[in-house]
Coordinates of C-alpha atoms and ligand atoms in Angstrom, one line a residue:
X81 CA 68.2 42.1 126.7
X82 CA 65.5 44.5 125.6
X83 CA 65.1 47.4 127.8
X84 CA 61.7 48.6 129.0
X85 CA 61.3 52.4 128.8
X86 CA 59.1 54.3 131.2
X87 CA 57.8 56.3 128.4
X88 CA 58.0 56.1 124.6
X89 CA 55.9 57.4 121.4
X90 CA 53.5 55.3 119.5
X91 CA 54.3 56.2 115.6
X92 CA 51.9 54.3 112.9
X93 CA 52.4 54.5 109.2
X94 CA 49.7 57.2 108.8
X95 CA 52.1 59.7 110.9
X96 CA 54.9 58.9 108.8
X97 CA 53.0 59.3 105.7
X98 CA 51.8 62.8 107.1
X99 CA 55.3 63.7 107.6
X100 CA 56.6 62.8 104.3
X101 CA 53.8 64.7 102.7
X102 CA 55.0 67.8 104.4
X103 CA 58.8 67.0 103.2
X104 CA 57.8 66.8 99.8
X105 CA 55.4 70.3 100.0
X106 CA 56.8 73.7 99.4
X107 CA 56.8 74.5 103.0
X108 CA 58.7 72.8 105.8
X109 CA 57.8 75.7 108.3
X110 CA 55.4 78.5 108.2
X111 CA 53.2 76.8 105.8
X112 CA 49.5 75.9 106.4
X113 CA 49.7 72.7 108.7
X114 CA 51.0 74.4 112.0
X115 CA 47.6 76.5 111.9
X116 CA 45.7 73.1 111.1
X117 CA 47.4 71.6 114.0
X118 CA 46.2 74.2 116.1
X119 CA 43.0 74.6 115.0
X120 CA 42.3 71.0 115.5
X121 CA 43.7 71.0 119.0
X122 CA 41.8 74.2 120.4
X123 CA 38.5 72.7 118.8
X124 CA 39.4 69.2 120.6
X125 CA 40.1 70.9 123.9
X126 CA 37.2 73.5 123.4
X127 CA 39.4 76.6 123.7
X128 CA 39.1 79.4 121.3
X129 CA 43.0 80.0 120.4
X130 CA 45.8 78.0 120.5
X131 CA 49.5 78.8 119.6
X132 CA 51.6 76.0 118.5
X133 CA 55.6 76.5 119.7
X134 CA 58.9 74.2 119.6
X135 CA 58.3 72.8 123.1
X136 CA 56.0 73.3 126.3
X137 CA 59.2 75.2 128.0
X138 CA 58.6 78.0 125.4
X139 CA 55.1 77.9 125.5
X140 CA 55.5 78.3 129.3
X141 CA 57.9 81.2 128.6
X142 CA 55.5 83.0 126.3
X143 CA 52.8 82.2 128.6
X144 CA 54.4 84.1 131.4
X145 CA 55.3 86.9 129.1
X146 CA 51.6 87.4 127.9
X147 CA 50.5 87.8 131.4
X148 CA 53.3 90.3 132.2
X149 CA 55.4 88.5 134.2
X150 CA 58.5 90.7 135.1
X151 CA 61.4 91.5 137.2
X152 CA 60.3 91.5 140.8
X153 CA 56.9 89.4 140.2
X154 CA 56.4 86.2 142.2
X155 CA 55.5 83.3 140.6
X156 CA 54.3 80.2 142.7
X157 CA 54.2 76.5 141.3
X158 CA 54.5 72.8 142.7
X159 CA 57.9 71.5 143.5
X160 CA 56.9 68.0 142.1
X161 CA 57.2 68.9 138.6
X162 CA 60.0 69.2 135.8
X163 CA 61.8 72.3 136.2
X164 CA 60.6 73.8 133.3
X165 CA 57.4 74.6 135.1
X166 CA 59.5 77.0 137.6
X167 CA 62.2 78.1 135.1
X168 CA 59.7 80.0 133.2
X169 CA 59.3 82.5 135.8
X170 CA 63.2 83.0 136.4
X171 CA 63.5 83.6 132.5
X172 CA 60.9 86.8 132.9
X173 CA 63.4 87.6 135.9
X174 CA 60.6 86.8 138.6
X175 CA 61.2 85.0 141.7
X176 CA 59.9 81.5 142.3
X177 CA 58.4 79.7 145.4
X178 CA 56.7 76.5 145.9
X179 CA 53.3 75.1 147.4
X180 CA 53.9 71.7 149.0
X181 CA 51.6 68.8 147.4
X182 CA 48.4 66.8 148.6
X183 CA 49.6 63.9 149.9
X184 CA 46.7 61.9 147.8
X185 CA 47.2 63.7 144.6
X186 CA 50.6 64.7 144.7
X187 CA 49.4 67.9 142.8
X188 CA 49.7 71.3 144.4
X189 CA 47.6 71.5 147.8
X190 CA 44.8 73.9 147.5
X191 CA 44.6 74.1 151.0
X192 CA 48.1 75.2 151.9
X193 CA 48.0 77.5 148.6
X194 CA 44.9 79.2 150.4
X195 CA 47.2 79.7 153.7
X196 CA 50.3 81.0 151.8
X197 CA 48.2 83.3 149.9
X198 CA 46.5 84.6 153.4
X199 CA 49.9 85.3 154.8
X200 CA 51.4 86.8 151.6
X201 CA 48.6 89.3 151.5
X202 CA 49.1 90.7 154.5
X203 CA 53.2 90.8 153.7
X204 CA 52.3 92.5 150.3
X205 CA 54.0 89.4 148.7
X206 CA 51.2 88.0 146.7
X207 CA 51.8 86.1 143.4
X208 CA 51.5 87.6 139.9
X209 CA 50.8 84.0 138.4
X210 CA 50.3 80.3 140.2
X211 CA 51.1 77.5 137.7
X212 CA 49.4 74.5 138.8
X213 CA 50.6 71.2 137.1
X214 CA 48.5 68.2 136.5
X215 CA 50.9 65.8 137.7
X216 CA 50.8 62.0 135.9
X217 CA 47.7 63.5 134.0
X218 CA 45.8 63.8 136.9
X219 CA 44.0 67.2 137.1
X220 CA 44.6 69.9 139.7
X221 CA 41.6 71.2 141.7
X222 CA 41.2 74.0 139.1
X223 CA 37.9 75.0 140.9
X224 CA 39.5 75.7 143.9
X225 CA 42.5 77.3 142.5
X226 CA 40.3 79.5 140.5
X227 CA 38.0 80.8 143.4
X228 CA 41.5 82.0 145.2
X229 CA 42.6 83.6 141.9
X230 CA 39.6 85.7 142.4
X231 CA 40.0 86.4 145.9
X232 CA 43.6 87.3 145.5
X233 CA 44.0 88.6 142.0
X234 CA 46.6 86.3 140.4
X235 CA 46.7 84.8 137.0
X236 CA 46.7 81.1 136.3
X237 CA 48.9 79.0 133.8
X238 CA 47.9 75.3 133.8
X239 CA 50.8 73.3 133.0
X240 CA 49.0 70.3 131.3
X241 CA 51.9 68.9 129.4
X242 CA 50.9 65.4 131.1
X243 CA 47.3 66.0 130.5
X244 CA 46.1 66.3 126.9
X245 CA 43.2 64.2 126.6
X246 CA 42.4 64.1 130.3
X247 CA 39.2 65.5 132.0
X248 CA 38.5 67.6 134.6
X249 CA 34.8 67.4 136.1
X250 CA 33.9 65.7 132.9
X251 CA 35.3 68.8 130.8
X252 CA 38.6 68.0 128.6
X253 CA 41.9 69.8 130.2
X254 CA 42.7 72.6 127.7
X255 CA 39.3 74.5 127.7
X256 CA 40.9 77.0 130.0
X257 CA 37.5 77.5 132.1
X258 CA 39.6 77.6 135.3
X259 CA 42.7 79.6 133.6
X260 CA 44.4 82.3 131.5
X261 CA 46.3 79.8 129.6
X262 CA 46.9 75.9 129.3
X263 CA 50.3 74.6 128.3
X264 CA 50.6 71.1 126.5
X265 CA 54.1 69.1 125.7
X266 CA 54.5 67.0 122.7
X267 CA 57.7 65.8 123.9
X268 CA 57.9 61.8 122.8
X269 CA 57.0 60.4 126.3
X270 CA 54.0 62.7 126.6
X271 CA 50.6 61.9 125.5
X272 CA 50.9 62.9 121.6
X273 CA 54.0 63.8 120.0
X274 CA 55.4 66.2 117.5
X275 CA 59.2 65.1 118.3
X276 CA 59.9 68.4 120.1
X277 CA 56.7 70.8 120.5
X278 CA 54.2 72.4 122.9
X279 CA 50.9 74.6 122.6
X280 CA 49.4 77.3 124.7
X281 CA 45.8 77.6 124.6
X282 CA 43.8 80.6 125.9
X283 CA 40.4 82.3 125.6
X284 CA 41.7 85.6 125.8
X285 CA 42.4 87.0 122.2
X286 CA 44.7 89.7 123.3
X287 CA 47.0 86.9 125.0
X288 CA 46.8 84.7 122.1
X289 CA 47.9 87.6 119.7
X290 CA 50.8 88.4 122.1
X291 CA 52.0 85.0 122.4
X292 CA 51.9 84.8 118.5
X293 CA 54.2 87.9 118.6
X294 CA 56.7 86.2 121.2
X295 CA 56.7 83.1 119.5
X296 CA 58.2 84.8 116.2
X297 CA 60.7 87.4 117.1
X298 CA 58.1 90.1 118.0
X299 CA 57.4 90.4 114.3
X300 CA 54.0 91.1 112.7
X301 CA 52.8 91.5 109.3
X302 CA 49.3 92.6 110.1
X303 CA 48.6 96.2 108.9
X304 CA 46.3 96.8 112.1
X305 CA 49.4 95.9 114.3
X306 CA 52.1 97.8 111.9
X307 CA 53.3 101.4 112.7
X308 CA 52.7 103.9 109.7
X309 CA 55.5 104.2 107.6
X310 CA 55.8 106.8 103.8
X311 CA 53.7 105.0 101.3
X312 CA 56.5 104.8 98.8
X313 CA 58.7 102.4 101.3
X314 CA 58.2 98.6 101.4
X315 CA 57.2 97.4 104.8
X316 CA 55.8 94.0 104.8
X317 CA 56.8 93.1 107.9
X318 CA 57.6 95.2 111.2
X319 CA 59.4 94.0 114.7
X320 CA 57.0 95.8 117.2
X321 CA 58.4 93.9 120.2
X322 CA 61.1 91.6 121.2
X323 CA 60.3 87.9 120.8
X324 CA 61.9 84.8 119.8
X325 CA 62.1 81.9 117.5
X326 CA 59.8 79.5 119.2
X327 CA 58.1 78.5 116.0
X328 CA 56.9 74.9 115.6
X329 CA 57.9 73.5 112.2
X330 CA 55.4 72.1 109.7
X331 CA 57.0 68.8 109.6
X332 CA 56.3 68.7 113.4
X333 CA 52.8 70.1 113.3
X334 CA 52.0 67.1 110.4
X335 CA 53.1 64.6 113.3
X336 CA 51.1 66.1 115.8
X337 CA 47.8 66.7 113.5
X338 CA 48.2 62.9 112.7
X339 CA 48.6 61.9 116.3
X340 CA 45.5 63.9 117.4
X341 CA 43.5 61.3 115.5
X342 CA 44.6 58.9 118.0
X343 CA 44.5 60.9 121.5
X344 CA 41.7 59.1 122.8
X345 CA 42.7 55.9 122.1
X346 CA 46.2 56.7 123.4
X347 CA 44.4 57.6 127.0
X348 CA 42.2 54.8 127.1
X349 CA 45.4 52.5 126.3
X350 CA 47.0 54.2 129.4
X351 CA 43.7 53.7 131.5
X352 CA 44.0 50.0 130.7
X353 CA 47.4 49.4 131.5
X354 CA 47.0 51.8 134.9
X355 CA 44.3 49.3 135.7
X356 CA 46.5 46.2 135.4
X357 CA 49.1 47.6 137.3
X358 CA 46.4 48.4 140.1
X359 CA 45.3 44.8 140.0
X360 CA 48.5 43.4 140.0
X361 CA 50.4 45.3 142.1
X362 CA 47.6 45.5 145.0
X363 CA 49.3 42.6 146.9
X364 CA 52.6 44.7 147.3
X365 CA 54.1 47.2 150.0
X366 CA 53.3 49.8 147.4
X367 CA 50.6 52.6 147.2
X368 CA 49.3 52.8 143.6
X369 CA 48.1 56.3 142.2
X370 CA 44.8 57.6 143.8
X371 CA 42.4 59.2 141.7
X372 CA 40.0 62.1 142.5
X373 CA 36.3 61.4 141.7
X374 CA 36.6 64.9 139.6
X375 CA 39.5 63.6 137.3
X376 CA 40.0 61.2 134.5
X377 CA 43.6 61.5 134.4
X378 CA 45.8 61.3 131.1
X379 CA 47.9 59.1 132.6
X380 CA 51.3 60.2 131.5
X381 CA 52.8 58.5 134.3
X382 CA 52.1 55.8 136.7
X383 CA 53.7 56.5 139.8
X384 CA 54.1 53.8 143.0
X385 CA 55.1 54.7 146.2
X386 CA 57.2 52.0 148.0
X387 CA 56.1 51.4 151.8
X388 CA 59.8 51.5 152.8
X389 CA 58.9 50.1 156.5
X390 CA 57.7 47.3 154.8
X391 CA 60.8 46.6 152.3
X392 CA 64.1 45.3 152.7
X393 CA 65.5 47.7 150.3
X394 CA 66.2 51.1 149.8
X395 CA 64.2 53.3 147.1
X396 CA 67.6 53.3 145.4
X397 CA 68.4 49.5 145.4
X398 CA 64.7 49.2 144.1
X399 CA 65.9 51.7 141.1
X400 CA 68.5 49.7 140.3
X401 CA 67.3 45.9 140.7
X402 CA 64.7 47.1 138.1
X403 CA 67.1 48.7 135.8
X404 CA 69.1 45.5 136.2
X405 CA 66.2 43.4 135.3
X406 CA 65.6 45.5 132.0
X407 CA 63.1 47.8 133.4
X408 CA 63.9 51.5 133.3
X409 CA 61.8 52.8 135.9
X410 CA 62.5 56.2 136.7
X411 CA 61.8 59.3 139.2
X412 CA 59.3 62.0 138.5
X413 CA 60.3 64.3 140.3
X414 CA 63.1 65.5 142.7
X415 CA 61.5 68.5 144.3
X416 CA 62.6 71.4 141.9
X417 CA 64.1 73.4 145.1
X418 CA 66.5 70.5 145.8
X419 CA 68.3 71.2 142.4
X420 CA 71.5 72.6 142.9
X421 CA 70.6 75.5 141.0
X422 CA 67.9 76.3 143.2
X423 CA 69.8 75.8 146.3
X424 CA 72.1 78.7 145.3
X425 CA 69.1 80.9 145.5
X426 CA 68.5 79.7 149.1
X427 CA 66.1 77.0 148.9
X428 CA 66.8 74.2 151.8
X429 CA 65.8 70.5 152.2
X430 CA 62.8 70.7 154.4
X431 CA 61.0 73.5 152.7
X432 CA 58.1 71.3 151.4
X433 CA 57.7 68.1 153.6
X434 CA 55.0 66.1 151.7
X435 CA 57.3 66.7 148.5
X436 CA 60.2 65.3 150.1
X437 CA 58.4 62.4 151.3
X438 CA 56.9 61.8 148.2
X439 CA 60.4 62.1 146.5
X440 CA 61.7 59.3 149.0
X441 CA 59.2 56.8 147.8
X442 CA 58.2 57.3 144.6
X443 CA 59.0 55.6 141.3
X444 CA 57.5 55.7 137.7
X445 CA 57.1 52.2 136.4
X446 CA 56.7 52.0 132.4
X447 CA 53.4 53.5 131.0
X448 CA 53.1 54.1 127.3
X449 CA 50.5 52.7 124.8
X450 CA 52.5 50.6 123.0
X451 CA 53.6 49.0 126.3
X452 CA 52.1 45.1 125.7
X453 CA 50.5 43.0 128.1
X454 CA 53.7 40.8 128.1
X455 CA 56.2 43.8 128.6
X456 CA 53.9 45.0 131.6
X457 CA 54.1 41.5 133.2
X458 CA 57.7 41.3 132.9
X459 CA 57.6 45.0 134.8
X460 CA 55.1 43.2 137.5
X461 CA 57.3 40.2 137.7
X462 CA 60.6 42.2 138.5
X463 CA 58.8 44.3 141.0
X464 CA 57.5 41.6 143.0
X465 CA 60.9 39.9 142.8
X466 CA 62.7 43.1 143.8
X467 CA 60.4 44.0 146.8
X468 CA 60.3 40.2 148.0
X469 CA 63.7 39.4 148.8
Ligands
LIG288 C1 58.0 67.6 129.6 C2 57.3 68.8 130.7 C3 57.7 70.0 130.4 C4 58.7 70.5 129.1 O1 58.2 70.2 128.1 P1 59.2 70.2 127.0 O2 58.3 70.1 125.7 O3 59.9 69.5 127.0 O4 59.7 71.4 126.9 C5 57.3 70.8 131.1 N1 56.4 70.7 132.4 C6 56.1 69.5 132.9 C7 55.4 69.3 133.9 C8 56.6 68.5 131.9 O5 56.6 67.1 132.3

């Protein structure tokens, strides 16, 4: 039986040719293709600077470091996200907390953020950075979050791992109009892929510079940054800080550069698939994704919520019946603080009730541009059968 995954890459001959060309060239890494890819993404999004790295996880880490996140600092994010959105703060020695979600968008609730900030200000426990996540590709209320950042003095990193090609108030995600840094993921299930890969965009030149240092050992070969040394000694590079090897290869960047030619096409296909699901699932006891008028989603995921009161199965049973039918539905996500590692820190069930309600009902159905209508119909029929019994 062929399995239908929840997400997968779309690779064409042009993508393959672009990668092969790099393989035959002089530089597999640290060549000219990474900067070319950065330039194309920055220009597309309307951001000043783009720093390509080997994953969105690395991008989130260096984004936190570049904004000064350190031991003793607080970072807030949403519980309904991949663990990397929170782990990045822990890497820096900071403490993480979670803002419950808006029950319509499933993104971090700006009302609850405002309440929590009000209380934190009195207690002297304001966050240094807030990391909103554009869940499923639907942009957060960035104007609202930005206004609060001005009032309370925190920085913003948009985790836009699901959202390249999406728009907020008509403008592309990634322009950093309402944030300090925006991060993309290029994992194969995301909108465009480089195999593994990520990127951090910013309009702040010093933040971009810091992130470039951090991605490559803290090493600089720019005369302006290097410390003075005797002229007779050879110093063609210096380590001026402590960084990592988070570099993207030119092989990966070639794939990303080629994929960027189809980013709008990919998002358009995702919207067509979403529209077909909206129509074909409307008679079922499920809640289809609700879209805010300000948002044009990247549609990385199509999450339905089961109306369990009207269904003769548990969420787990629906998941298993779908898998048995060859449809690899998934769950995005278990609230981060419910992970055993986070529970060890003292987080308990009930911390974010809306997130837990969502978690108990959500199922991600297959969503990717290469999903044929025939395959989508198999998914739809399997779901009708699973919920009818
Ligand atoms: C996929 C994802 C990440 C991590 O991306 P990688 O490129 O795999 O490191 C981070 N945040 C969110 C919301 C994601 O979906």
